[in-house]
mmCIF file of C-alpha atoms in Angstrom:
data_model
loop_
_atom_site.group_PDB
_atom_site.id
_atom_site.type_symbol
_atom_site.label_atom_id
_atom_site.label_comp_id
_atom_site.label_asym_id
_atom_site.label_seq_id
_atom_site.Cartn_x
_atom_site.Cartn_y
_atom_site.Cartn_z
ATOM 1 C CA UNK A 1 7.565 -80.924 29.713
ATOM 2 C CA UNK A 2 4.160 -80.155 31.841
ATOM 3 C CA UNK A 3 3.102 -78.148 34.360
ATOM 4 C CA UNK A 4 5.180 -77.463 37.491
ATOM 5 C CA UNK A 5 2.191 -75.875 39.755
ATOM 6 C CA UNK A 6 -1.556 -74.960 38.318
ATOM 7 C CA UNK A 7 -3.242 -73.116 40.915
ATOM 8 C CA UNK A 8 -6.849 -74.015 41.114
ATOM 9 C CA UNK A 9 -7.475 -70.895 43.140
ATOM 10 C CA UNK A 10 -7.319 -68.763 40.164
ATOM 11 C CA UNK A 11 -10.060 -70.332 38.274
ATOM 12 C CA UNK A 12 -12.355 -69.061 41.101
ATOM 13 C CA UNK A 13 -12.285 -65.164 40.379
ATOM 14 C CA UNK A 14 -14.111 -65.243 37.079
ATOM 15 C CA UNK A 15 -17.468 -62.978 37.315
ATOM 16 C CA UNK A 16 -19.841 -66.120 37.249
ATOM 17 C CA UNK A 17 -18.108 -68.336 39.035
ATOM 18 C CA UNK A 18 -17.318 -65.782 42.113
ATOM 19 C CA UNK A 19 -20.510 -65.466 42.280
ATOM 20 C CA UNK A 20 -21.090 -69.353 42.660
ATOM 21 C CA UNK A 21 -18.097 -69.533 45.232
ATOM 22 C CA UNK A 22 -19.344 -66.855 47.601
ATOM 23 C CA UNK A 23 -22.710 -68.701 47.463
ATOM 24 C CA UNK A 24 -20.863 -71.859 48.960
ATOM 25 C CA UNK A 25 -18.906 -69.663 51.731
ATOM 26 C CA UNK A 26 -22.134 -67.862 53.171
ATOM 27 C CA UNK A 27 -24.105 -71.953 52.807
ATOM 28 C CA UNK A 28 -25.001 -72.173 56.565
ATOM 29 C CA UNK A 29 -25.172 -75.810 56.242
ATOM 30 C CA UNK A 30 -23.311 -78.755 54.334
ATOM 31 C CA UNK A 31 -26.093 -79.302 51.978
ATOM 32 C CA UNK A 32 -25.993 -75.405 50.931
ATOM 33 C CA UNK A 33 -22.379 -75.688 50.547
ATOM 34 C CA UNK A 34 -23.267 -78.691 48.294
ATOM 35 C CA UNK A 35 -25.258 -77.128 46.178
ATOM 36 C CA UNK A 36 -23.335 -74.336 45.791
ATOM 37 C CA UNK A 37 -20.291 -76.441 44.642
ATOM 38 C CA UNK A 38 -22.192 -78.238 42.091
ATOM 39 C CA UNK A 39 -22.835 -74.984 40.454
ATOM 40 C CA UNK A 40 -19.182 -74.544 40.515
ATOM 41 C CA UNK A 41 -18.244 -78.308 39.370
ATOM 42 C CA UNK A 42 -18.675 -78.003 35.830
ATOM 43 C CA UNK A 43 -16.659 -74.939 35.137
ATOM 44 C CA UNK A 44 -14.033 -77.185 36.930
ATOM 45 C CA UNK A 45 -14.263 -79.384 34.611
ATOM 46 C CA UNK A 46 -14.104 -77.675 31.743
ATOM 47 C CA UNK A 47 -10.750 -75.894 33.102
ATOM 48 C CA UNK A 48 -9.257 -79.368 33.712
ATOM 49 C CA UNK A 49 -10.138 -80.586 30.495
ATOM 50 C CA UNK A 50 -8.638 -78.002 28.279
ATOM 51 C CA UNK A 51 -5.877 -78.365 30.390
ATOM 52 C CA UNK A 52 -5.239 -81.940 29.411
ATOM 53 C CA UNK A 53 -6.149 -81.579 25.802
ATOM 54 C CA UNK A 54 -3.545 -78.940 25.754
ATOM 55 C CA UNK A 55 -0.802 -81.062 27.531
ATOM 56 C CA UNK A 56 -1.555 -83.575 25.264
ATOM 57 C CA UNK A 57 -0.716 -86.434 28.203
ATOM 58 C CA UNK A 58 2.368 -84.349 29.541
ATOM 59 C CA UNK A 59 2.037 -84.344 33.664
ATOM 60 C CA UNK A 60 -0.163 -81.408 35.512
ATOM 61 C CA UNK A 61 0.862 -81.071 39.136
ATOM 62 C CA UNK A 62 -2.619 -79.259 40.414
ATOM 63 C CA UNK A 63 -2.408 -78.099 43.928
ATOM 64 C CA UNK A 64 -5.925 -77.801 45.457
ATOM 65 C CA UNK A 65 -7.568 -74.645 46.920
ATOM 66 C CA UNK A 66 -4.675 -72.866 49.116
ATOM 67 C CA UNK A 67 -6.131 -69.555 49.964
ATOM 68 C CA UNK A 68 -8.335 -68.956 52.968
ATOM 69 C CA UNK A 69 -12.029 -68.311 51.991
ATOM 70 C CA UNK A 70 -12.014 -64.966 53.325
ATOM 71 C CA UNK A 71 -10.205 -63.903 50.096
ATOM 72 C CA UNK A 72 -13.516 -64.518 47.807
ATOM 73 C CA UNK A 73 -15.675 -62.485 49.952
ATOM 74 C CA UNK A 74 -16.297 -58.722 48.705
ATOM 75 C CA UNK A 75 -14.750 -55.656 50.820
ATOM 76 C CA UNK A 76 -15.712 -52.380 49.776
ATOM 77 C CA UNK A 77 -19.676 -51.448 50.250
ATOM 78 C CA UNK A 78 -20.554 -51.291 46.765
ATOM 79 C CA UNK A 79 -19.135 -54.864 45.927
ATOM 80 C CA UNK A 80 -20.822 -56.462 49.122
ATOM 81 C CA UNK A 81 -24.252 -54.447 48.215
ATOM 82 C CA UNK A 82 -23.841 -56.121 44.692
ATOM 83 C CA UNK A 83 -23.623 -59.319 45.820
ATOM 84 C CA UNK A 84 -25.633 -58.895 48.468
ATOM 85 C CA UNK A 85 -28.198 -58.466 45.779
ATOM 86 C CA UNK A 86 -27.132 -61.021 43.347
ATOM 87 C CA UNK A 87 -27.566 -64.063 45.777
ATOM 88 C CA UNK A 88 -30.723 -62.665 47.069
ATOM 89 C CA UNK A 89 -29.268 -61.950 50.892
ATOM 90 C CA UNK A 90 -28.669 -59.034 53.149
ATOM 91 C CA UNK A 91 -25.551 -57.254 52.959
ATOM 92 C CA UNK A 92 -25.213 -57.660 56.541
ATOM 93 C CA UNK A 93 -25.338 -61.161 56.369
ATOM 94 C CA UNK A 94 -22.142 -60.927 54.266
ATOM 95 C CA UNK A 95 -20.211 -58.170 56.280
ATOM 96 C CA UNK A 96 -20.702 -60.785 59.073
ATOM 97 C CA UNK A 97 -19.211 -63.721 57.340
ATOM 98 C CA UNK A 98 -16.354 -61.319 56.623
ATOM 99 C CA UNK A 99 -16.113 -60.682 60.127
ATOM 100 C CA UNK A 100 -16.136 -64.232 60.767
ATOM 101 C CA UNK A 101 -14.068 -65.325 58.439
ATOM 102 C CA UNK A 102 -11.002 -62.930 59.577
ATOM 103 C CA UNK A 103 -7.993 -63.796 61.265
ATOM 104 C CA UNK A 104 -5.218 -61.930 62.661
ATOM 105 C CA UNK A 105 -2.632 -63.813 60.876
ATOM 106 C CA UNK A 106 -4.005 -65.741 57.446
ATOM 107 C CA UNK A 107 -0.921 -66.955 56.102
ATOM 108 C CA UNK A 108 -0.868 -69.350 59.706
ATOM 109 C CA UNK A 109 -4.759 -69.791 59.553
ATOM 110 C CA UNK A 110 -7.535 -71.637 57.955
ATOM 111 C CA UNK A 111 -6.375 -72.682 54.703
ATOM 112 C CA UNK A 112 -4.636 -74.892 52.937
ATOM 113 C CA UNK A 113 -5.441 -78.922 54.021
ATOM 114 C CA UNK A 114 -6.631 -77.153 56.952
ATOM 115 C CA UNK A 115 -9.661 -76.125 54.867
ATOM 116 C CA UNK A 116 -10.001 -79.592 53.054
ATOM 117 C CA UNK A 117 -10.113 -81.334 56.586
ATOM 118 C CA UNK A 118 -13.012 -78.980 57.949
ATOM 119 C CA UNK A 119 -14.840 -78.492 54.395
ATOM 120 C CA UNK A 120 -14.189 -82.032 52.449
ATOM 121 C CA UNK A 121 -16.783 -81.034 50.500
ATOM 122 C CA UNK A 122 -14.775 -78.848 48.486
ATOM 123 C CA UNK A 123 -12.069 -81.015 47.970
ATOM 124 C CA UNK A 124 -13.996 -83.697 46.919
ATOM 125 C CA UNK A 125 -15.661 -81.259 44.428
ATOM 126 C CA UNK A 126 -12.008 -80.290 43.271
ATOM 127 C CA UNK A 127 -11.081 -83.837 42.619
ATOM 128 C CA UNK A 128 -14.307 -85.057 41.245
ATOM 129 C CA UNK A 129 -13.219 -82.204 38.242
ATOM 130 C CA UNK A 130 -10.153 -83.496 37.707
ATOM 131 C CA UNK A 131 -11.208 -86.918 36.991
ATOM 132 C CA UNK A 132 -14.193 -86.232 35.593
ATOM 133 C CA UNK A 133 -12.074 -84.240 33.133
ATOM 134 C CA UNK A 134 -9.416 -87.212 32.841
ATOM 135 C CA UNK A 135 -12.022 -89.295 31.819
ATOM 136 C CA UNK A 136 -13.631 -86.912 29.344
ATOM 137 C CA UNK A 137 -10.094 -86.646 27.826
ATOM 138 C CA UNK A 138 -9.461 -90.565 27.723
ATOM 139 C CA UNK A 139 -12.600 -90.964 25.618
ATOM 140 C CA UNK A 140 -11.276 -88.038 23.071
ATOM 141 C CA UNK A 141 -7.966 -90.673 22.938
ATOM 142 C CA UNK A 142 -6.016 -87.864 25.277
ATOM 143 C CA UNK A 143 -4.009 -89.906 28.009
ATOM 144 C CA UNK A 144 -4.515 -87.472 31.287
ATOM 145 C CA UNK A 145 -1.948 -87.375 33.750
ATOM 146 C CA UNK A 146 -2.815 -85.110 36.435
ATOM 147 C CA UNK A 147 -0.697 -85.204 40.113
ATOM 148 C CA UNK A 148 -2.883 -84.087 42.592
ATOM 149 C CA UNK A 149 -0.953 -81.757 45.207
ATOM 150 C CA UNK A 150 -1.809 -81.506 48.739
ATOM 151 C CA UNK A 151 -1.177 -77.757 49.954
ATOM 152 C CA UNK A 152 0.693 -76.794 53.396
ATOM 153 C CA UNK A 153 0.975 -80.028 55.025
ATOM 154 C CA UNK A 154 2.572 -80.479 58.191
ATOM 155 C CA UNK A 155 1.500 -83.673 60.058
ATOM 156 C CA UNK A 156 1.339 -86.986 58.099
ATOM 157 C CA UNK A 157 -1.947 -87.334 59.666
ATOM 158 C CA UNK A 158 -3.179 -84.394 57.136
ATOM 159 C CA UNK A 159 -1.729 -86.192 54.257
ATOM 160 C CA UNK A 160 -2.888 -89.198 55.130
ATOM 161 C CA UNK A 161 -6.325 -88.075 55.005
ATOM 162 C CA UNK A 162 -6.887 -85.865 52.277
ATOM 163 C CA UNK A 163 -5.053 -88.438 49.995
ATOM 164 C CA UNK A 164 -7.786 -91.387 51.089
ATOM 165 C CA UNK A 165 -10.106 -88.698 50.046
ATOM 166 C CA UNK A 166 -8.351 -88.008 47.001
ATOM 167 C CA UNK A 167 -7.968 -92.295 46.393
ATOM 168 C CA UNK A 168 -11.922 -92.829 46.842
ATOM 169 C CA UNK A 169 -12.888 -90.077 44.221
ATOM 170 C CA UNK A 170 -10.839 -91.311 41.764
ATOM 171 C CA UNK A 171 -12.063 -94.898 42.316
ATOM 172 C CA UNK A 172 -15.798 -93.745 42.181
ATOM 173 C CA UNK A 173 -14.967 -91.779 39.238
ATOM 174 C CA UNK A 174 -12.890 -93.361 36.555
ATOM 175 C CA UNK A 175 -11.865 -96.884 38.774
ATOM 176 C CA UNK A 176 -8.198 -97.803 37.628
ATOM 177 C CA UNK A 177 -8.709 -96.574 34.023
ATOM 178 C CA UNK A 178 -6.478 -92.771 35.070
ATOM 179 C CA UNK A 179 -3.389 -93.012 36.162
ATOM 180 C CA UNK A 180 -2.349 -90.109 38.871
ATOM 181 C CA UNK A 181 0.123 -89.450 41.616
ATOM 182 C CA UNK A 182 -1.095 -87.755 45.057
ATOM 183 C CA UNK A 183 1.575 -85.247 46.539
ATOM 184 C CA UNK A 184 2.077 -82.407 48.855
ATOM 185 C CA UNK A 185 3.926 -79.085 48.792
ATOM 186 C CA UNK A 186 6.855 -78.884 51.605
ATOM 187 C CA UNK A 187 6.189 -75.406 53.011
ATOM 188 C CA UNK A 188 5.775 -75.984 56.844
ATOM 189 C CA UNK A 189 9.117 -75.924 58.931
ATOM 190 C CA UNK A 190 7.613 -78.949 60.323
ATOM 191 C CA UNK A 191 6.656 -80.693 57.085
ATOM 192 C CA UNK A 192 10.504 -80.515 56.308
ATOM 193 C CA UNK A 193 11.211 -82.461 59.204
ATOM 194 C CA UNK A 194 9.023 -84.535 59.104
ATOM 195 C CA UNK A 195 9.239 -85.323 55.721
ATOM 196 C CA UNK A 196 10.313 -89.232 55.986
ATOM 197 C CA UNK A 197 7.218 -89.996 57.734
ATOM 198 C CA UNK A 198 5.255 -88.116 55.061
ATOM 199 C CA UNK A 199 6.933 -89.312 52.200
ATOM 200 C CA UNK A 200 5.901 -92.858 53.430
ATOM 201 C CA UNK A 201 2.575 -92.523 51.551
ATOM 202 C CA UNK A 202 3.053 -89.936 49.078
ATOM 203 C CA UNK A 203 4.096 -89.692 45.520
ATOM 204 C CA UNK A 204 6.122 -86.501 45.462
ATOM 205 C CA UNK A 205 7.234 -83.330 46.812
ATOM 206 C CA UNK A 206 7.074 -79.918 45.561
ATOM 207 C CA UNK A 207 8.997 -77.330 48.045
ATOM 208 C CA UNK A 208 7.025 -73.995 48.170
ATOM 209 C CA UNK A 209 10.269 -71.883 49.032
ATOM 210 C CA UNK A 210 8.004 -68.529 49.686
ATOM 211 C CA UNK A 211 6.354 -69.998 52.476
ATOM 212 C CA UNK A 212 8.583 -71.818 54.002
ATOM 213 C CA UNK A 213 11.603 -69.107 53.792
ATOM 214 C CA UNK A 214 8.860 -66.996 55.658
ATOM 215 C CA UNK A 215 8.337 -69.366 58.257
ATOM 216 C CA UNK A 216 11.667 -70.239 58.599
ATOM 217 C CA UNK A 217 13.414 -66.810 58.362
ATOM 218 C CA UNK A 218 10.657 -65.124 59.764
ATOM 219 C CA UNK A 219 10.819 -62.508 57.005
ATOM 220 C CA UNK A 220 7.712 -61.407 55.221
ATOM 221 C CA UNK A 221 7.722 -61.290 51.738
ATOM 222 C CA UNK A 222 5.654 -58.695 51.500
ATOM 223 C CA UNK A 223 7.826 -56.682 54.305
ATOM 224 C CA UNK A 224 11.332 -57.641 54.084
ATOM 225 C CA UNK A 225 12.102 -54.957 50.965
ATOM 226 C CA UNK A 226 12.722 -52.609 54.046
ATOM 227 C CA UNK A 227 15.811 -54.952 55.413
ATOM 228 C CA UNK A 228 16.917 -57.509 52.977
ATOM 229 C CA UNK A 229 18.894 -54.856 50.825
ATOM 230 C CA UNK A 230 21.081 -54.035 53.899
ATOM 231 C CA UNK A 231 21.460 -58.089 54.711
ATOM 232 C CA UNK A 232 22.542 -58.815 51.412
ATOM 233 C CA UNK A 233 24.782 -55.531 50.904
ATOM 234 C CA UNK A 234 26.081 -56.432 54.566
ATOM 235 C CA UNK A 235 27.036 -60.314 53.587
ATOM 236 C CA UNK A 236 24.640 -61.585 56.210
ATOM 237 C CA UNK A 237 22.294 -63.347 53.463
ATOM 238 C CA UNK A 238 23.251 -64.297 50.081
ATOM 239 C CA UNK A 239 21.776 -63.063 47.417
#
């Protein structure tokens, strides 16, 4: 019937294209992170274009890059040293992007829309794919049909935003010859309840039940194998 969720983060962890995407995180500038991104654009592409050939016009709800960017950047010595020597930098310079980078809670932090509001530039790479793509599949007589997802919205402001950044891409790019749908994924507490106000300029919801269980629980998912056995053997959750 199509595809519920592609996650465009995945896409990112090949060898060459890491390589690409760690470029674009240590860019010191907007123009760096520019050119990094158009090294990154055309694998993109291709991804989004198989896709659609493969859907054959079925609907492909792609959520844009979730993760924080600390995620792409090497740990361990011998993986920072490698890179280090690939892109031609010190391997201090890296550990102190890591450093940067970290946060003390990244599931609450810098990612999400969050990241698409501060770096644009790699949302507008992101969508720039996906209609490049639909329009590479139109002229192969596929009919594309991509909804674009928004990830962890919680203001209608957000939304708002990202989708007139979403809107002027696809303009530039293929006019009104690809028809899409912009959405978000309902994982904030907030997003929830304020869901009228966002649905007042959005196509559709997805509900991301992981995250927002989390935040409304306030039970890891990574943690709460320790407890939840006992709640559900106790009747205090359901299982």
């Amino acid at each position: 019937e199509g595809i519920g969720l592609c996650r465009t983060e995945h896409m990112f962890f090949e060898e060459k294209r890491i390589l690409a995407v760690r470029e674009m995180i240590l860019a010191e500038s907007k123009e760096h992170r520019r050119a990094a991104l158009a090294k990154i654009l055309p694998m993109q592409r291709e991804d989004f274009l198989g896709i659609f050939r493969e859907m054959a016009g079925r609907p492909v709800t792609i959520r844009l890059l979730d993760p924080p960017l600390h995620e792409f950047l090497p740990k361990e010595d011998q993986a920072v040293n490698r890179t280090a020597e690939d892109l031609g930098v010190s391997p201090d310079v890296i550990r102190e992007r890591v450093h940067a980078l970290a946060e003390v809670n990244p599931m609450l932090g810098h990612r999400g829309c969050r990241l698409g509001i501060t770096h644009p530039e790699i949302y507008e790479m992101q969508v720039c794919a996906i209609f490049e793509a639909a329009m590479a599949a139109l002229s192969e007589g596929v009919h594309p049909n991509p909804e674009i997802m928004i990830p962890l919205v919680g203001a209608k402001g957000e939304f708002d935003r990202l989708k007139k950044l979403v809107d002027e891409e696809a303009k530039r790019i293929a006019g009104n010859r690809v028809s899409y749908k912009v959405g978000t994924m309902i994982e904030v507490p907030r997003a929830a309840l304020r869901a009228n106000r966002i649905a007042l300029n959005c196509d559709f919801f997805s509900f991301g039940t992981n995250d927002l269980t989390q935040m409304t629980y306030g039970y890891s998912r990574d943690d709460a194998a320790s407890f939840l056995p006992t709640y559900i053997e106790e009747g205090i959750v359901s299982g």
